[in-house]
XYZ file of C-alpha atoms in Angstrom:
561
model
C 0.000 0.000 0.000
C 2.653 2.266 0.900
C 4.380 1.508 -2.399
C 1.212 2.278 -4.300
C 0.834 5.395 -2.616
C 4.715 6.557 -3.316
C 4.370 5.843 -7.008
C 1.261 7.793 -6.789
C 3.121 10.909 -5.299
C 5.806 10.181 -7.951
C 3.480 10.626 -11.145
C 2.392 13.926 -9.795
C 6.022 14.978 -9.174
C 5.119 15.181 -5.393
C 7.174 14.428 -2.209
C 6.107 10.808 -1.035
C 7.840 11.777 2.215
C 6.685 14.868 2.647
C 3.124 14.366 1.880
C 3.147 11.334 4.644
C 4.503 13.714 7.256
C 1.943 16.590 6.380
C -1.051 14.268 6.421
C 0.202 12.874 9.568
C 0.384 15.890 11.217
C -3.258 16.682 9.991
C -4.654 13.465 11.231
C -2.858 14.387 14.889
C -4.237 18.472 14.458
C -7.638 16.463 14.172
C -7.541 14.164 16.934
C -6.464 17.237 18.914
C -9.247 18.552 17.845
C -11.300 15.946 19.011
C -9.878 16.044 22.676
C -10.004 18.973 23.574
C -12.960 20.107 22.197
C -15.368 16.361 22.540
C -18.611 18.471 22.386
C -17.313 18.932 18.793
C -18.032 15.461 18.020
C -21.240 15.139 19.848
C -22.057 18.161 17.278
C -20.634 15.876 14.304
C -22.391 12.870 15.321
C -25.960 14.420 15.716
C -24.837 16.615 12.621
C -24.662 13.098 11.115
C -28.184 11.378 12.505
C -30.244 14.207 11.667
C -29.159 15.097 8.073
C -27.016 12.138 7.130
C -30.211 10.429 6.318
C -31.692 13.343 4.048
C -27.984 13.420 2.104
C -28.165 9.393 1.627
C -31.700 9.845 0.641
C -31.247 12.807 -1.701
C -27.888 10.607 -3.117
C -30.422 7.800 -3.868
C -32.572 9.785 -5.847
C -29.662 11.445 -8.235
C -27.909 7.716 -8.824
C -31.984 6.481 -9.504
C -32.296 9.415 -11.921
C -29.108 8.535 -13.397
C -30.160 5.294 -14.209
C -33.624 5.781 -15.803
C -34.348 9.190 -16.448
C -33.951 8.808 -20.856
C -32.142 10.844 -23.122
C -29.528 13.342 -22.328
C -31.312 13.704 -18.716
C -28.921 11.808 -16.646
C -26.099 14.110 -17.581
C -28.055 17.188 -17.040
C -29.005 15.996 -13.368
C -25.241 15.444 -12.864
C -24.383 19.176 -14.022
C -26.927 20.598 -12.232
C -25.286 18.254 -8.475
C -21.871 19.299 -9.285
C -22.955 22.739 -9.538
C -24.837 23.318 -6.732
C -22.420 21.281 -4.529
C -19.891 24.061 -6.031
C -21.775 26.895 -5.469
C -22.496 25.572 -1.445
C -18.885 25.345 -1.125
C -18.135 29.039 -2.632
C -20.933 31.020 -0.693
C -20.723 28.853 3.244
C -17.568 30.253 3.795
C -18.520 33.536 3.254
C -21.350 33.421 5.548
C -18.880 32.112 8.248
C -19.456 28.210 7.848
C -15.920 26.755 7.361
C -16.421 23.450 5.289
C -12.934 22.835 5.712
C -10.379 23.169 8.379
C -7.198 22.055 6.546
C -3.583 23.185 7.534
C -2.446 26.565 8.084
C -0.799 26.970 5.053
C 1.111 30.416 5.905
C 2.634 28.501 8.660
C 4.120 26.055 6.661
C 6.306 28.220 4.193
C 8.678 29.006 6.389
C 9.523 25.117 6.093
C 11.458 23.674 2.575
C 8.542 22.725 0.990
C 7.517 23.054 -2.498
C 4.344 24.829 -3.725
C 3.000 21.385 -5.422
C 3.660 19.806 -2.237
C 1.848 22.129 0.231
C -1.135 22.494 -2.680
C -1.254 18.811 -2.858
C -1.327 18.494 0.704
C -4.226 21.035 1.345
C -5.971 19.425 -1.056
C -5.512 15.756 0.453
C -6.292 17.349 3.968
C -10.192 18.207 3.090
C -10.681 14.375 2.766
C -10.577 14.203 6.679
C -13.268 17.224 6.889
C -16.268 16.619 7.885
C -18.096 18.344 5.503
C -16.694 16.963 2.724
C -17.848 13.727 3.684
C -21.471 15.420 2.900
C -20.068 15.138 -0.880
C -19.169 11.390 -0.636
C -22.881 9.792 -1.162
C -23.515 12.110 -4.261
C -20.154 10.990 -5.760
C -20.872 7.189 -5.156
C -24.365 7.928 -6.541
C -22.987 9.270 -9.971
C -20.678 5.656 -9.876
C -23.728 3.541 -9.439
C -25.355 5.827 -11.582
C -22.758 4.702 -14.575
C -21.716 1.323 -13.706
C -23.459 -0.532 -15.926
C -21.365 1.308 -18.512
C -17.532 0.525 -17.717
C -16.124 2.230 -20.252
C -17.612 5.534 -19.047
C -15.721 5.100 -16.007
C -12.643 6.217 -17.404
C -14.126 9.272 -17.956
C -15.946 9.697 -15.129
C -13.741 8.933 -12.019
C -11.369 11.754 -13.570
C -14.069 14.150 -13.712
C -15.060 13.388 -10.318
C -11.985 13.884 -9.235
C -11.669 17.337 -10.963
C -14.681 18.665 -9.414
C -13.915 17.769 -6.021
C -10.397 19.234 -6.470
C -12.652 22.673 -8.330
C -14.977 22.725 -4.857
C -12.645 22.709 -2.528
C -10.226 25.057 -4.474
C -12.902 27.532 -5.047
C -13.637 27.399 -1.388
C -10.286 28.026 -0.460
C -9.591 30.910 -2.727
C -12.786 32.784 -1.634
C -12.393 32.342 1.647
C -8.047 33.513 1.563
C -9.206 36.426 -0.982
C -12.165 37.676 1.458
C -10.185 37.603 4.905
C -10.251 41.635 5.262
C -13.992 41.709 3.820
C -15.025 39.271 6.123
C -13.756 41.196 9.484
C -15.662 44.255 8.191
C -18.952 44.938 10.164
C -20.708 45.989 7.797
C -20.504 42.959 5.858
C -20.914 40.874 9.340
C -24.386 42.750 9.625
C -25.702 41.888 5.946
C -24.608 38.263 6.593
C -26.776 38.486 9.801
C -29.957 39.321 7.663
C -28.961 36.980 5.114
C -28.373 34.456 7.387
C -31.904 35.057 8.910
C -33.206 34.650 6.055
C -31.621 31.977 4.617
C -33.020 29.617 7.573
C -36.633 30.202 7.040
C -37.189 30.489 3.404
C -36.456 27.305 2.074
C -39.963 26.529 1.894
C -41.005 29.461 0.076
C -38.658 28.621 -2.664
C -40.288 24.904 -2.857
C -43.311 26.501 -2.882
C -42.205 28.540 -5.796
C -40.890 25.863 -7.715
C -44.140 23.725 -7.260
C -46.173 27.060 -8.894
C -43.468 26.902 -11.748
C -43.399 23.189 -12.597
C -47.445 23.330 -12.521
C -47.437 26.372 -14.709
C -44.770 25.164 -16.610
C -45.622 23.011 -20.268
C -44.427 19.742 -20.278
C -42.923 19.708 -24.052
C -40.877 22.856 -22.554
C -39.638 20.826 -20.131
C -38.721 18.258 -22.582
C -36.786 20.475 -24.414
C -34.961 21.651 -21.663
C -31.272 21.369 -21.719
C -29.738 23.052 -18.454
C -26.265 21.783 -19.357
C -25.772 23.986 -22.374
C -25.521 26.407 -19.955
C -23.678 24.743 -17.026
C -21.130 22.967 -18.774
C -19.000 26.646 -19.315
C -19.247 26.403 -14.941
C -16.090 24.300 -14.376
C -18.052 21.713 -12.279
C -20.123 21.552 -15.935
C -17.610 21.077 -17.685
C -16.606 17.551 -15.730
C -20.729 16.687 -16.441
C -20.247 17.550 -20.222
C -16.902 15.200 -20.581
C -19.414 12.413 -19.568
C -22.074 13.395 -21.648
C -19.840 13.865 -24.762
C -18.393 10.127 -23.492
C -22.207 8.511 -23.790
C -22.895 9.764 -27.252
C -19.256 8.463 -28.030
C -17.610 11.075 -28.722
C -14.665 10.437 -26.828
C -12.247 13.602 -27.996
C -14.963 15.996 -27.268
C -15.141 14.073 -23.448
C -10.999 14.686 -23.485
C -11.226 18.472 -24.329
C -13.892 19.101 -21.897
C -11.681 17.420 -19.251
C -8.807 19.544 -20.220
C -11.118 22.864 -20.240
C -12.195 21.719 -16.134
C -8.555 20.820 -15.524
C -7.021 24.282 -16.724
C -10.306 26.180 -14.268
C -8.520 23.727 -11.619
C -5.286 25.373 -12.234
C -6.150 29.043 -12.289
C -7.661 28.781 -9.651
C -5.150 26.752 -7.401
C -2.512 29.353 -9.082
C -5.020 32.108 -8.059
C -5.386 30.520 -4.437
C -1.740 30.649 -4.514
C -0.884 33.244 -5.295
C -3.333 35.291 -2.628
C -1.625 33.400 0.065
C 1.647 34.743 -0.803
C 0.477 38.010 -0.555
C -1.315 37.731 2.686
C 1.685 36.152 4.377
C 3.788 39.090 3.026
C 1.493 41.881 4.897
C -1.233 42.479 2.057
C -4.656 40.712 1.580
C -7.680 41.655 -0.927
C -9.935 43.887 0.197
C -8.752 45.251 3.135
C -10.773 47.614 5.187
C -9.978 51.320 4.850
C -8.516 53.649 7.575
C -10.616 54.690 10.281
C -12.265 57.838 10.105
C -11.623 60.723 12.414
C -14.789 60.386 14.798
C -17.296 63.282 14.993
C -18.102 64.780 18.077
C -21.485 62.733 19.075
C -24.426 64.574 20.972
C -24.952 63.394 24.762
C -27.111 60.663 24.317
C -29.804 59.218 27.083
C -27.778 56.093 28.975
C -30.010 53.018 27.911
C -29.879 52.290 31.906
C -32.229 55.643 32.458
C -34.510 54.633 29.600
C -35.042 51.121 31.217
C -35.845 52.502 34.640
C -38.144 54.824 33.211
C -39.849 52.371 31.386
C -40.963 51.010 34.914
C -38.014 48.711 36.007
C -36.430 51.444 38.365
C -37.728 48.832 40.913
C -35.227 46.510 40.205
C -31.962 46.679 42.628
C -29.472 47.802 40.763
C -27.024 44.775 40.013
C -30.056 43.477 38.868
C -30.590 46.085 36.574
C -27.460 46.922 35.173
C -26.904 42.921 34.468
C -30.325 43.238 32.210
C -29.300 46.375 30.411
C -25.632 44.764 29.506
C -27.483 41.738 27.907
C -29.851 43.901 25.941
C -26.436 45.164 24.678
C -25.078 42.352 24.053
C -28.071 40.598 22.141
C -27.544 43.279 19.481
C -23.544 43.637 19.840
C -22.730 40.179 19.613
C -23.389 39.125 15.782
C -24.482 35.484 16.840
C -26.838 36.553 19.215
C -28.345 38.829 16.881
C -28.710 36.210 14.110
C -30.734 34.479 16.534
C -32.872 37.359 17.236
C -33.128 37.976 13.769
C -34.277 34.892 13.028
C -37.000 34.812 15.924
C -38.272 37.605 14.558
C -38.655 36.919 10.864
C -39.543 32.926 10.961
C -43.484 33.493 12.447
C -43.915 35.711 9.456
C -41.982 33.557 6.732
C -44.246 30.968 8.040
C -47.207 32.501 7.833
C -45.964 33.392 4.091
C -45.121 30.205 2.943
C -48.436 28.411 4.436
C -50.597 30.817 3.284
C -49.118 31.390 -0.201
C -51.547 31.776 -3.339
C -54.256 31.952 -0.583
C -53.616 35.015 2.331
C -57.295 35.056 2.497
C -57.373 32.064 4.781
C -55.875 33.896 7.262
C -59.169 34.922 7.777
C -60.326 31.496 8.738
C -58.149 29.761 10.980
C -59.441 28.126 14.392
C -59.411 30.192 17.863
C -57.034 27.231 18.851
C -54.230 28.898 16.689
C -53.302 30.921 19.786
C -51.983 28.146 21.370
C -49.018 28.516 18.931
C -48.257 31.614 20.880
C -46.320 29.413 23.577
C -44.342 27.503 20.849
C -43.237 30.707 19.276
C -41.783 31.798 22.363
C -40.279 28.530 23.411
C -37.682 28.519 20.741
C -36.971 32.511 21.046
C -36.181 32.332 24.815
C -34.945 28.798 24.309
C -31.976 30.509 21.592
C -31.893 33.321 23.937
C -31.059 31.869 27.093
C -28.831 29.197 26.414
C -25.401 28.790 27.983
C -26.077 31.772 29.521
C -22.882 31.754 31.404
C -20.861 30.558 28.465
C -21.749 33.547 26.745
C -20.328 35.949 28.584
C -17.106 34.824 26.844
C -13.990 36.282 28.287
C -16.061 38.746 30.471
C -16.944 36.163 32.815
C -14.122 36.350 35.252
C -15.006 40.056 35.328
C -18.714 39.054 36.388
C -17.754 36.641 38.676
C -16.027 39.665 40.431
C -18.680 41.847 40.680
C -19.542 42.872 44.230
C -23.063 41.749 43.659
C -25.630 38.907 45.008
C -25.610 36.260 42.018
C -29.321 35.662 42.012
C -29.930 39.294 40.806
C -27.337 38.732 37.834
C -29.698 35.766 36.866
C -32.968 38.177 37.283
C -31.719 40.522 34.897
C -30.024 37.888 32.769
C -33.745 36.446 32.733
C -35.875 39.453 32.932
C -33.420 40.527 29.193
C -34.673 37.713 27.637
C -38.160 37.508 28.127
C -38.593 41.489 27.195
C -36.744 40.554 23.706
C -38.381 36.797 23.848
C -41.834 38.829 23.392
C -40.663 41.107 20.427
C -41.378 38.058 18.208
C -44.348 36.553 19.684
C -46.140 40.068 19.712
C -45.272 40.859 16.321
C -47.063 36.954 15.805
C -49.910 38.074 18.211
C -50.790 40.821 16.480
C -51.030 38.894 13.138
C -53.293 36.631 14.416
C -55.210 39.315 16.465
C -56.036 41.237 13.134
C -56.943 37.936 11.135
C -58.631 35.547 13.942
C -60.402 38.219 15.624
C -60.913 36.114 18.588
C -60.014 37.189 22.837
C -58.070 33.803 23.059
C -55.092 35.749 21.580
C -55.184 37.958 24.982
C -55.090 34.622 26.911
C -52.290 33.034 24.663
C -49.516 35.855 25.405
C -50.378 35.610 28.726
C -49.524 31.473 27.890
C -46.320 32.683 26.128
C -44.613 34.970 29.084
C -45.248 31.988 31.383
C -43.622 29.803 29.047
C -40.739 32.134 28.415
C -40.446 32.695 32.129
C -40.478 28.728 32.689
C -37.747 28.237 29.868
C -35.544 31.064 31.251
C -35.703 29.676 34.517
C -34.460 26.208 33.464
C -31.532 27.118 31.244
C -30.899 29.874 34.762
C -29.965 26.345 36.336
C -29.019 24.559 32.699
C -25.698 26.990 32.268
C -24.322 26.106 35.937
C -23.559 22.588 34.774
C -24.105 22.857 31.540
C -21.661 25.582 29.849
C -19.131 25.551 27.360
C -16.485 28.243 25.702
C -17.772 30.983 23.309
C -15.816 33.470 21.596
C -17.982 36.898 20.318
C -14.264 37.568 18.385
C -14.710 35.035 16.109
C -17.164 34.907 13.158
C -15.778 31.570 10.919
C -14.312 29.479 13.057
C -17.334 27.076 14.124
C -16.799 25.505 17.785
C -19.228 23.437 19.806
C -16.758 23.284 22.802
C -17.652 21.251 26.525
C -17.919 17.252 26.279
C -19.403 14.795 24.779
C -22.059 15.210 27.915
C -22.394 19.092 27.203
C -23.088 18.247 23.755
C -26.151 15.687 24.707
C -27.566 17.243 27.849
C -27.613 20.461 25.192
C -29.863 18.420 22.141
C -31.781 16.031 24.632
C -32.186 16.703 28.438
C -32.553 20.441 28.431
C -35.456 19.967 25.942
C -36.984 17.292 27.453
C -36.593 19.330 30.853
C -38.213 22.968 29.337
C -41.083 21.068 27.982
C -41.891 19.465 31.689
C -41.034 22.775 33.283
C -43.691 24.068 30.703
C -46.739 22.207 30.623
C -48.602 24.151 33.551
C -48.042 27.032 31.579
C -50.164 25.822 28.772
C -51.992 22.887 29.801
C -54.736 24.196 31.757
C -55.781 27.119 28.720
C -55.477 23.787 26.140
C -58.006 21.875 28.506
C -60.504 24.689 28.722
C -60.427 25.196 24.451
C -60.357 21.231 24.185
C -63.197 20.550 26.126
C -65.211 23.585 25.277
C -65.029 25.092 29.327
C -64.322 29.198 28.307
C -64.201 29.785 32.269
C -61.370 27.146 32.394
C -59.531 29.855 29.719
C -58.524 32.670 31.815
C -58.354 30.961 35.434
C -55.510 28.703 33.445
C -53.720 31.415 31.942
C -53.158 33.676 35.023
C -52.804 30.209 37.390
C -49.362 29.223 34.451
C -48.574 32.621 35.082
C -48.559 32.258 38.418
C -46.765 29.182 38.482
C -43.905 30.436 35.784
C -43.446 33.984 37.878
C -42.344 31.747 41.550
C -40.712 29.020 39.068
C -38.798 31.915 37.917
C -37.759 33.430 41.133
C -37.006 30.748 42.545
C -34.798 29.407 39.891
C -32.728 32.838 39.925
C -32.351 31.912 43.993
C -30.864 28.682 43.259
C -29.203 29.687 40.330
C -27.131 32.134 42.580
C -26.411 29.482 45.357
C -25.284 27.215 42.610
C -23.100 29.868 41.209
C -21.726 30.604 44.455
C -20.832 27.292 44.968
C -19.103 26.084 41.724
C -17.598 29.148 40.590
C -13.884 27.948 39.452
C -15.870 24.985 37.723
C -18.073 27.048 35.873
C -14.946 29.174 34.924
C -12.633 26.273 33.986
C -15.813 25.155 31.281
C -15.804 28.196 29.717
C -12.356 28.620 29.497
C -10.930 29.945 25.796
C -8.247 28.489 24.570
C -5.049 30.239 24.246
């Protein structure tokens, strides 16, 4: 094996030597990885149960559709896969998703390597991503989809191999070339919305597509050829060679080879040739000089507009801790994609349920209130969790403060119920204007008892339950904690909010189920009731418990150095 490998190396003019060493030292970087960071592959693992099955399944379909769609279809399906897995692996990175964490390639110059070895080793590296292993079913798929045509794998497993090498160069070379754009805020702040969006409208565009394929004439469809178009992409280009190799025209397959292979090189000379210039002092689109500042007007402190919005009862730890968090909810770009995206998903669901129809709106059940409480869930749920953790490398300085823990948690908590209810009103009112019905009233009074219950939970959650989080960092993806951080996270706290819940809700659901209206409103305020002492006394025990485990709390959200 290790002679097939060297000759391997040899064809390509690459160090046999050198290229065991540097994938050695990536497969040790990753099982560093790994231990120090095991909540990373709790992430990975329940990365892989939930959508591993919707890849395999998708995979399935394109090696199916390979196999019987007629025509010149099964060549246009591949185009249109190699494409889109091209185009995922251009734009993630931009929107701060790594899909590959090879070597530090500016690191290694210094050392006598050659550029065709460190290339060649990048390129090697991304087989031990994760993500890339997202590509692996869809490439096996396009090999079951030819197999009962041998001689088309000698086209084939080259052009495979050509458009893996064109995704993960592309990738690269966006990612290198963007570094100064990507540190910019105002580019951090349109990736937010983007992001936000992004998340929710998925549906709308199935939606869209379902209008245009019923609206759509089937002898157009017939006639259309997508990779007349595609094929010029150099992902298309690797689908054309095997098109050009089914009608037998074997020269045509070469050249279209040779067109992908010479997009491979300009843009692994491109890639390159950016790294040079980064590790010389200059990057691409670096930010410009700061502006002189202009004198600013005295604004009001946000602390006096809280107190005089009726919170001036609050002790005052209590109430500066709630005004830093409404800070940092906006401050902190991850924390404001989640808010973003708590706000805009109730109305990009009501949009994509309701589309080619908004007048149904008009006609949905009194029982839709009861959605009120779920909408809120998952707000404060995003909202509150690893509350601790997220204080990033101000914790130390918070654990310091001269100031009874338990009112740290009640302005923690009392933060993220106020923004918790932006969303939920903003749903409220929707169904308010359409519904017409009073159970709205009684369902927001649901939802801040649910919000309240939630926030209470994840108060006790983040004493045991916290792990590192940097606000500095915007594309470096961590989970952090252990393996047990990573599963209390996706399956206990869940399980425990829902329990925690159920008064909240249950009694209003029992009065609309079994048609008892006075049942309503004595169950709303009664969840309230329950979710306002659930709540204080969570912040009570939440500040013992903090007292108590301080330097462990600490040591699990340390940052590494």
């Amino acid at each position: 094996m290790a002679g097939i490998a060297g000759g391997f190396f040899t064809f390509f003019g690459l160090d046999a030597g050198k290229q065991r060493a540097l994938l050695g030292l990536r497969l040790r970087l990753m099982r560093r990885q790994f231990q120090r960071e095991p909540g990373k592959m709790a992430g990975f693992l329940t990365f892989l149960i939930f959508f591993g099955p919707l890849v395999i399944v998708l995979a399935i379909v394109s090696a199916y559709a390979y196999q019987e769609l007629p025509g010149v279809w099964p060549a246009q399906v591949m185009g249109i896969v190699l494409c889109l897995l091209w185009l995922a692996w251009i734009i993630l990175p931009v929107f701060a998703f790594r899909t590959n964490e090879g070597l530090d390639l500016a690191r290694l110059l210094i050392f006598p390597l050659g550029r065709r070895d460190l290339v060649a080793s990048a390129l090697i590296g991304t087989l031990l991503d994760g993500p890339s292993y997202v590509t692996l079913p869809f490439f096996v798929a396009m090999i079951v989809g030819w197999i009962a045509t041998p001689a088309l794998l000698l086209i084939l497993l080259p052009a495979i191999v050509i458009a893996y090498c064109i995704m993960m160069a592309s990738g690269q070379l966006v990612l290198t070339t963007s570094t100064g754009l990507l540190r910019s805020r105002r580019f951090r702040d349109l990736t937010i919305v983007l992001l936000s969006l992004l998340g929710s409208s998925c549906y709308i565009v199935n939606r869209g597509i379902e209008a245009w394929l019923r609206a759509a004439d089937t002898s157009g469809l017939e006639g259309l050829e997508p990779l007349l178009y595609l094929r010029w992409l150099p992902p298309g280009a690797c689908a054309q060679a095997v098109a050009s190799a089914g009608t037998g025209a074997w020269g045509e397959a070469l050249l279209w080879l040779g067109y992908a292979g010479a997009w491979l090189a300009v843009l692994l000379w491109a890639w390159w040739k950016v790294l040079e210039r980064m590790t010389t002092g200059a990057s691409a689109w670096n930010l410009p000089l700061p502006e002189a500042k202009k004198p600013s007007r005295p604004r009001t402190r946000l602390s006096d507009r809280v107190a005089a919005l009726g919170f001036g009862w609050l002790p005052a730890p209590a109430r500066a801790s709630m005004v830093k968090e409404l800070k940092l909810i906006w401050r902190v770009p991850q924390r404001r994609i989640g808010l973003l995206q708590s706000i805009l998903a109730p109305f990009v669901l009501i949009f994509a349920v309701f589309f080619g129809d908004m007048s149904a709106l008009r006609r949905l059940p009194e029982w839709t209130a009861m959605g009120l409480p779920a909408i809120i869930l998952f707000a404060a749920w995003g909202l509150s969790s690893n509350m601790l953790g997220m204080e990033s490398r101000g914790l130390g300085t918070l654990i310091l403060t001269p100031a009874p823990r338990w009112q740290i948690f009640a302005g923690k908590g009392i933060a993220y119920g106020l923004v918790a209810l932006i969303p939920t009103t903003f749903y409220a009112a929707i169904l308010g204007y359409t519904a017409r019905s009073p159970l709205i009233i009684f369902g927001m009074i649901a939802a801040a008892g649910t919000a309240l219950t939630v926030i209470g939970v994840n108060m006790i959650a983040c004493i045991y339950i916290t792990f590192p989080f940097d606000e500095s960092v915007t594309t470096r993806q961590r989970s952090g904690g252990s393996c047990a951080t990573g599963l209390a996270q996706v399956i206990l706290l869940p399980i425990a909010m829902a329990i925690a819940g159920l008064p909240t809700t249950v009694p209003m659901a029992a009065g609309i189920w079994f048609n008892v209206p006075a049942l309503i409103p004595i169950g709303a305020f009664a969840g309230l009731t329950y979710a306002a002492i659930l709540f204080v006394w969570a912040t009570r025990y939440a500040g013992r418990l903090l007292t108590a485990r301080e330097p462990e709390v600490l040591m699990a959200a340390r940052l590494e150095r």
